[in-house]
Amino acid sequence: WPIFRTEGVTKVYDTGEVQVHALAGVDLTLFAGELAVLLGPSGSGKSTLLNILGGLDRASSGHVWFRDTDLTALRERGLTRFRRDHVGFVFQFYNLVPSLSARENVQLVTDVAREPMPPEEALGLVGLSHRMDHFPAEMSGGEQQRVAIARAIAKRPEVLLCDEPTGALDSKTGIQVLEALKDINDRFGTTTVVITHNAAIRKMAHRVVRFQDGRITEVEVNETRLAPH
Ligand code: ADP
Ligand code: ADP
């Protein structure tokens, strides 16, 4: 069943001198349990759409449904609640607190979540059981990103949104990070949307969405990947 549905979504950034049309009418349906990848050149609108799906930003026009809730109708407080209760985010830069261990970085969010997993479990799921007490500076980029993924999944979000999680990593390390995301998607059915230029995602994704100039030009279903749950 659909978990996200957008209808005619546009986004115009008003920068003072010029208006940037980042999204020019996006209609997209994503299904619960899917792993979807957004592909396309830099500046084609992928991050803008991801931010709108996650309630970090608002569409200029159109509608964005999360299940039966139209996110475009929510006030700021409702959007904040939506993000907190339903969405985990992973970004290119890991944004870990340098003075806290891996475990403590994950604990920061589990302290405020409703039914969190123990930090140890979340770190175990991304293969970091042996790094719990290490600090960010003692870990490789790939390990730090996996801590960030553990932090994002520890509150058991239904949706995981990942904006270039492999952007700062070499391609082999990037594949390990993508495999961690696929593993979580397989295990928990967490609907996952990823922006990445790493080609390994093509085999892992159920749905491949291509962007060009603020529009979706192609949606491809990966027949070789088993349908989600
Ligand atoms: P992508 O993720 O595909 O690289 P983005 O969604 O980041 O594309 O950007 C789409 C367009 O919107 C680009 O032209 C970008 O420069 C512009 N843009 C993105 N964010 C902002 C912003 N906060 N203010 C102004 N323009 C922006
Ligand atoms: P990405 O790596 O996803 O393409 P960008 O480098 O385009 O991201 O953008 C990084 C950040 O800068 C984003 O938060 C985006 O909103 C903002 N941004 C992008 N383009 C512009 C712009 N032209 N003016 C202001 N902010 C921008």
PDB file of C-alpha atoms in Angstrom, residues 17-198:
ATOM      1  CA  GLU A  17      17.309  38.344  -7.077  1.00  0.00           C
ATOM      2  CA  VAL A  18      16.128  35.166  -8.768  1.00  0.00           C
ATOM      3  CA  GLN A  19      13.563  32.459  -8.321  1.00  0.00           C
ATOM      4  CA  VAL A  20      14.879  28.903  -8.534  1.00  0.00           C
ATOM      5  CA  HIS A  21      12.290  26.359  -9.671  1.00  0.00           C
ATOM      6  CA  ALA A  22      13.664  23.320  -7.872  1.00  0.00           C
ATOM      7  CA  LEU A  23      10.599  21.118  -8.428  1.00  0.00           C
ATOM      8  CA  ALA A  24       8.243  21.654 -11.349  1.00  0.00           C
ATOM      9  CA  GLY A  25       5.329  19.298 -10.704  1.00  0.00           C
ATOM     10  CA  VAL A  26       6.253  15.991  -9.114  1.00  0.00           C
ATOM     11  CA  ASP A  27       3.793  13.094  -8.920  1.00  0.00           C
ATOM     12  CA  LEU A  28       5.236  10.107  -7.125  1.00  0.00           C
ATOM     13  CA  THR A  29       3.900   7.155  -5.171  1.00  0.00           C
ATOM     14  CA  LEU A  30       6.125   5.148  -2.854  1.00  0.00           C
ATOM     15  CA  PHE A  31       4.935   1.936  -1.249  1.00  0.00           C
ATOM     16  CA  ALA A  32       5.392   0.829   2.333  1.00  0.00           C
ATOM     17  CA  GLY A  33       8.451  -1.322   2.790  1.00  0.00           C
ATOM     18  CA  GLU A  34      10.159  -0.204  -0.389  1.00  0.00           C
ATOM     19  CA  LEU A  35      13.741   0.812  -0.816  1.00  0.00           C
ATOM     20  CA  ALA A  36      13.686   3.570  -3.437  1.00  0.00           C
ATOM     21  CA  VAL A  37      16.613   5.433  -4.940  1.00  0.00           C
ATOM     22  CA  LEU A  38      16.462   8.944  -6.388  1.00  0.00           C
ATOM     23  CA  LEU A  39      18.879   9.403  -9.287  1.00  0.00           C
ATOM     24  CA  GLY A  40      19.695  12.377 -11.485  1.00  0.00           C
ATOM     25  CA  PRO A  41      22.196  15.156 -12.005  1.00  0.00           C
ATOM     26  CA  SER A  42      23.174  17.599  -9.293  1.00  0.00           C
ATOM     27  CA  GLY A  43      20.572  20.330  -8.989  1.00  0.00           C
ATOM     28  CA  SER A  44      17.735  18.226 -10.444  1.00  0.00           C
ATOM     29  CA  GLY A  45      15.633  18.445  -7.266  1.00  0.00           C
ATOM     30  CA  LYS A  46      16.328  15.173  -5.432  1.00  0.00           C
ATOM     31  CA  SER A  47      17.263  16.703  -2.062  1.00  0.00           C
ATOM     32  CA  THR A  48      14.413  19.151  -2.286  1.00  0.00           C
ATOM     33  CA  LEU A  49      11.899  16.335  -2.698  1.00  0.00           C
ATOM     34  CA  LEU A  50      13.510  14.268   0.081  1.00  0.00           C
ATOM     35  CA  ASN A  51      13.326  17.239   2.447  1.00  0.00           C
ATOM     36  CA  ILE A  52       9.661  17.778   1.595  1.00  0.00           C
ATOM     37  CA  LEU A  53       8.834  14.083   2.146  1.00  0.00           C
ATOM     38  CA  GLY A  54      10.535  14.244   5.547  1.00  0.00           C
ATOM     39  CA  GLY A  55       8.806  17.433   6.627  1.00  0.00           C
ATOM     40  CA  LEU A  56      12.070  19.392   6.773  1.00  0.00           C
ATOM     41  CA  ASP A  57      10.798  21.716   4.071  1.00  0.00           C
ATOM     42  CA  ARG A  58       7.476  22.619   2.516  1.00  0.00           C
ATOM     43  CA  ALA A  59       6.178  22.374  -1.026  1.00  0.00           C
ATOM     44  CA  SER A  60       5.317  25.674  -2.718  1.00  0.00           C
ATOM     45  CA  SER A  61       2.224  24.024  -4.205  1.00  0.00           C
ATOM     46  CA  GLY A  62       0.732  20.564  -4.605  1.00  0.00           C
ATOM     47  CA  HIS A  63       0.064  17.870  -2.036  1.00  0.00           C
ATOM     48  CA  VAL A  64       2.166  15.366  -0.108  1.00  0.00           C
ATOM     49  CA  TRP A  65       0.359  12.554   1.634  1.00  0.00           C
ATOM     50  CA  PHE A  66       1.965  10.368   4.261  1.00  0.00           C
ATOM     51  CA  ARG A  67      -0.680   7.635   4.448  1.00  0.00           C
ATOM     52  CA  ASP A  68      -3.871   9.678   5.042  1.00  0.00           C
ATOM     53  CA  THR A  69      -2.156  12.803   6.293  1.00  0.00           C
ATOM     54  CA  ASP A  70      -1.608  15.682   3.901  1.00  0.00           C
ATOM     55  CA  LEU A  71       1.704  17.101   5.117  1.00  0.00           C
ATOM     56  CA  THR A  72       1.040  20.345   3.258  1.00  0.00           C
ATOM     57  CA  ALA A  73      -1.940  20.955   5.557  1.00  0.00           C
ATOM     58  CA  LEU A  74       0.043  20.576   8.781  1.00  0.00           C
ATOM     59  CA  ARG A  75       1.241  23.493  10.830  1.00  0.00           C
ATOM     60  CA  GLU A  76       4.787  23.675  12.088  1.00  0.00           C
ATOM     61  CA  ARG A  77       3.993  21.722  15.232  1.00  0.00           C
ATOM     62  CA  GLY A  78       2.318  18.925  13.297  1.00  0.00           C
ATOM     63  CA  LEU A  79       5.273  18.666  10.921  1.00  0.00           C
ATOM     64  CA  THR A  80       7.686  18.502  13.838  1.00  0.00           C
ATOM     65  CA  ARG A  81       5.646  15.715  15.380  1.00  0.00           C
ATOM     66  CA  PHE A  82       5.544  13.880  12.034  1.00  0.00           C
ATOM     67  CA  ARG A  83       9.330  14.037  11.754  1.00  0.00           C
ATOM     68  CA  ARG A  84       9.869  12.970  15.336  1.00  0.00           C
ATOM     69  CA  ASP A  85       7.434  10.040  15.295  1.00  0.00           C
ATOM     70  CA  HIS A  86       7.908   8.630  11.809  1.00  0.00           C
ATOM     71  CA  VAL A  87      11.141   9.667  10.102  1.00  0.00           C
ATOM     72  CA  GLY A  88      14.826   8.883  10.504  1.00  0.00           C
ATOM     73  CA  PHE A  89      17.334  10.994   8.579  1.00  0.00           C
ATOM     74  CA  VAL A  90      20.826  10.207   7.360  1.00  0.00           C
ATOM     75  CA  PHE A  91      22.931  12.886   5.688  1.00  0.00           C
ATOM     76  CA  GLN A  92      26.226  13.032   3.819  1.00  0.00           C
ATOM     77  CA  PHE A  93      28.039  14.310   6.886  1.00  0.00           C
ATOM     78  CA  TYR A  94      27.430  12.220   9.934  1.00  0.00           C
ATOM     79  CA  ASN A  95      26.783  15.009  12.448  1.00  0.00           C
ATOM     80  CA  LEU A  96      27.958  12.924  15.380  1.00  0.00           C
ATOM     81  CA  VAL A  97      28.785  14.632  18.668  1.00  0.00           C
ATOM     82  CA  PRO A  98      32.602  14.351  18.826  1.00  0.00           C
ATOM     83  CA  SER A  99      32.792  14.205  22.623  1.00  0.00           C
ATOM     84  CA  LEU A 100      30.383  11.255  22.860  1.00  0.00           C
ATOM     85  CA  SER A 101      31.043   7.577  22.160  1.00  0.00           C
ATOM     86  CA  ALA A 102      29.114   5.708  19.460  1.00  0.00           C
ATOM     87  CA  ARG A 103      26.787   4.326  22.128  1.00  0.00           C
ATOM     88  CA  GLU A 104      26.182   7.768  23.642  1.00  0.00           C
ATOM     89  CA  ASN A 105      25.528   9.317  20.241  1.00  0.00           C
ATOM     90  CA  VAL A 106      22.765   6.770  19.647  1.00  0.00           C
ATOM     91  CA  GLN A 107      21.510   7.131  23.211  1.00  0.00           C
ATOM     92  CA  LEU A 108      20.914  10.844  22.667  1.00  0.00           C
ATOM     93  CA  VAL A 109      17.939  10.049  20.449  1.00  0.00           C
ATOM     94  CA  THR A 110      16.729   6.915  22.198  1.00  0.00           C
ATOM     95  CA  ASP A 111      16.346   8.938  25.394  1.00  0.00           C
ATOM     96  CA  VAL A 112      13.534  10.915  23.786  1.00  0.00           C
ATOM     97  CA  ALA A 113      11.929   8.226  21.603  1.00  0.00           C
ATOM     98  CA  ARG A 114       8.801   6.375  22.625  1.00  0.00           C
ATOM     99  CA  GLU A 115       9.815   2.751  22.092  1.00  0.00           C
ATOM    100  CA  PRO A 116      13.463   2.899  21.130  1.00  0.00           C
ATOM    101  CA  MET A 117      15.777  -0.032  20.620  1.00  0.00           C
ATOM    102  CA  PRO A 118      18.692  -0.218  22.988  1.00  0.00           C
ATOM    103  CA  PRO A 119      21.706   1.594  21.459  1.00  0.00           C
ATOM    104  CA  GLU A 120      23.621  -1.708  21.606  1.00  0.00           C
ATOM    105  CA  GLU A 121      21.026  -3.374  19.389  1.00  0.00           C
ATOM    106  CA  ALA A 122      21.000  -0.520  16.865  1.00  0.00           C
ATOM    107  CA  LEU A 123      24.805  -0.535  16.676  1.00  0.00           C
ATOM    108  CA  GLY A 124      24.803  -4.314  16.346  1.00  0.00           C
ATOM    109  CA  LEU A 125      22.483  -4.077  13.343  1.00  0.00           C
ATOM    110  CA  VAL A 126      25.026  -1.969  11.460  1.00  0.00           C
ATOM    111  CA  GLY A 127      27.910  -4.248  12.423  1.00  0.00           C
ATOM    112  CA  LEU A 128      29.445  -2.005  15.072  1.00  0.00           C
ATOM    113  CA  SER A 129      29.146  -4.115  18.204  1.00  0.00           C
ATOM    114  CA  HIS A 130      32.923  -3.843  18.587  1.00  0.00           C
ATOM    115  CA  ARG A 131      32.935  -0.036  18.318  1.00  0.00           C
ATOM    116  CA  MET A 132      30.318   0.972  20.916  1.00  0.00           C
ATOM    117  CA  ASP A 133      32.752   2.796  23.164  1.00  0.00           C
ATOM    118  CA  HIS A 134      34.785   4.420  20.438  1.00  0.00           C
ATOM    119  CA  PHE A 135      34.608   8.120  19.719  1.00  0.00           C
ATOM    120  CA  PRO A 136      33.892   9.499  16.235  1.00  0.00           C
ATOM    121  CA  ALA A 137      37.526  10.579  15.725  1.00  0.00           C
ATOM    122  CA  GLU A 138      38.610   6.977  16.328  1.00  0.00           C
ATOM    123  CA  MET A 139      36.377   5.628  13.581  1.00  0.00           C
ATOM    124  CA  SER A 140      36.591   5.575   9.788  1.00  0.00           C
ATOM    125  CA  GLY A 141      34.136   7.538   7.679  1.00  0.00           C
ATOM    126  CA  GLY A 142      32.161   4.402   6.897  1.00  0.00           C
ATOM    127  CA  GLU A 143      31.939   3.485  10.573  1.00  0.00           C
ATOM    128  CA  GLN A 144      30.827   6.992  11.504  1.00  0.00           C
ATOM    129  CA  GLN A 145      28.124   6.839   8.865  1.00  0.00           C
ATOM    130  CA  ARG A 146      26.969   3.489  10.248  1.00  0.00           C
ATOM    131  CA  VAL A 147      26.735   5.087  13.714  1.00  0.00           C
ATOM    132  CA  ALA A 148      24.574   7.773  12.111  1.00  0.00           C
ATOM    133  CA  ILE A 149      22.379   5.034  10.606  1.00  0.00           C
ATOM    134  CA  ALA A 150      22.139   3.303  13.990  1.00  0.00           C
ATOM    135  CA  ARG A 151      21.070   6.614  15.501  1.00  0.00           C
ATOM    136  CA  ALA A 152      18.434   7.068  12.799  1.00  0.00           C
ATOM    137  CA  ILE A 153      16.912   3.584  13.190  1.00  0.00           C
ATOM    138  CA  ALA A 154      17.070   3.397  16.983  1.00  0.00           C
ATOM    139  CA  LYS A 155      13.757   5.191  17.337  1.00  0.00           C
ATOM    140  CA  ARG A 156      12.215   2.584  15.007  1.00  0.00           C
ATOM    141  CA  PRO A 157      11.029   5.020  12.345  1.00  0.00           C
ATOM    142  CA  GLU A 158       8.694   3.795   9.611  1.00  0.00           C
ATOM    143  CA  VAL A 159      10.636   5.857   7.100  1.00  0.00           C
ATOM    144  CA  LEU A 160      14.356   6.337   6.609  1.00  0.00           C
ATOM    145  CA  LEU A 161      15.447   9.211   4.358  1.00  0.00           C
ATOM    146  CA  CYS A 162      19.081   9.273   3.295  1.00  0.00           C
ATOM    147  CA  ASP A 163      20.600  12.213   1.425  1.00  0.00           C
ATOM    148  CA  GLU A 164      23.894  11.153  -0.156  1.00  0.00           C
ATOM    149  CA  PRO A 165      24.918   8.881   2.723  1.00  0.00           C
ATOM    150  CA  THR A 166      27.808   7.674   0.547  1.00  0.00           C
ATOM    151  CA  GLY A 167      28.824  11.120  -0.696  1.00  0.00           C
ATOM    152  CA  ALA A 168      31.896  11.438   1.500  1.00  0.00           C
ATOM    153  CA  LEU A 169      33.004   7.797   1.197  1.00  0.00           C
ATOM    154  CA  ASP A 170      35.070   5.850  -1.303  1.00  0.00           C
ATOM    155  CA  SER A 171      33.013   3.514  -3.418  1.00  0.00           C
ATOM    156  CA  LYS A 172      33.815   0.301  -1.534  1.00  0.00           C
ATOM    157  CA  THR A 173      32.996   1.840   1.848  1.00  0.00           C
ATOM    158  CA  GLY A 174      29.895   3.356   0.272  1.00  0.00           C
ATOM    159  CA  ILE A 175      28.711  -0.112  -0.708  1.00  0.00           C
ATOM    160  CA  GLN A 176      29.029  -1.285   2.913  1.00  0.00           C
ATOM    161  CA  VAL A 177      26.872   1.623   4.028  1.00  0.00           C
ATOM    162  CA  LEU A 178      24.262   0.854   1.366  1.00  0.00           C
ATOM    163  CA  GLU A 179      24.297  -2.809   2.402  1.00  0.00           C
ATOM    164  CA  ALA A 180      23.574  -1.740   5.981  1.00  0.00           C
ATOM    165  CA  LEU A 181      20.559   0.214   4.686  1.00  0.00           C
ATOM    166  CA  LYS A 182      19.354  -2.725   2.584  1.00  0.00           C
ATOM    167  CA  ASP A 183      19.738  -5.051   5.543  1.00  0.00           C
ATOM    168  CA  ILE A 184      17.571  -2.800   7.719  1.00  0.00           C
ATOM    169  CA  ASN A 185      15.010  -2.506   4.924  1.00  0.00           C
ATOM    170  CA  ASP A 186      14.870  -6.314   4.579  1.00  0.00           C
ATOM    171  CA  ARG A 187      14.730  -6.950   8.291  1.00  0.00           C
ATOM    172  CA  PHE A 188      12.207  -4.351   9.441  1.00  0.00           C
ATOM    173  CA  GLY A 189      10.475  -3.284   6.234  1.00  0.00           C
ATOM    174  CA  THR A 190      11.490   0.306   6.928  1.00  0.00           C
ATOM    175  CA  THR A 191      10.496   2.351   3.888  1.00  0.00           C
ATOM    176  CA  THR A 192      13.809   3.774   2.723  1.00  0.00           C
ATOM    177  CA  VAL A 193      14.526   6.549   0.232  1.00  0.00           C
ATOM    178  CA  VAL A 194      18.162   7.072  -0.742  1.00  0.00           C
ATOM    179  CA  ILE A 195      19.966   9.644  -2.838  1.00  0.00           C
ATOM    180  CA  THR A 196      23.295   8.203  -3.926  1.00  0.00           C
ATOM    181  CA  HIS A 197      25.555   8.118  -6.949  1.00  0.00           C
ATOM    182  CA  ASN A 198      26.949   4.729  -5.933  1.00  0.00           C
TER     183      ASN A 198
END
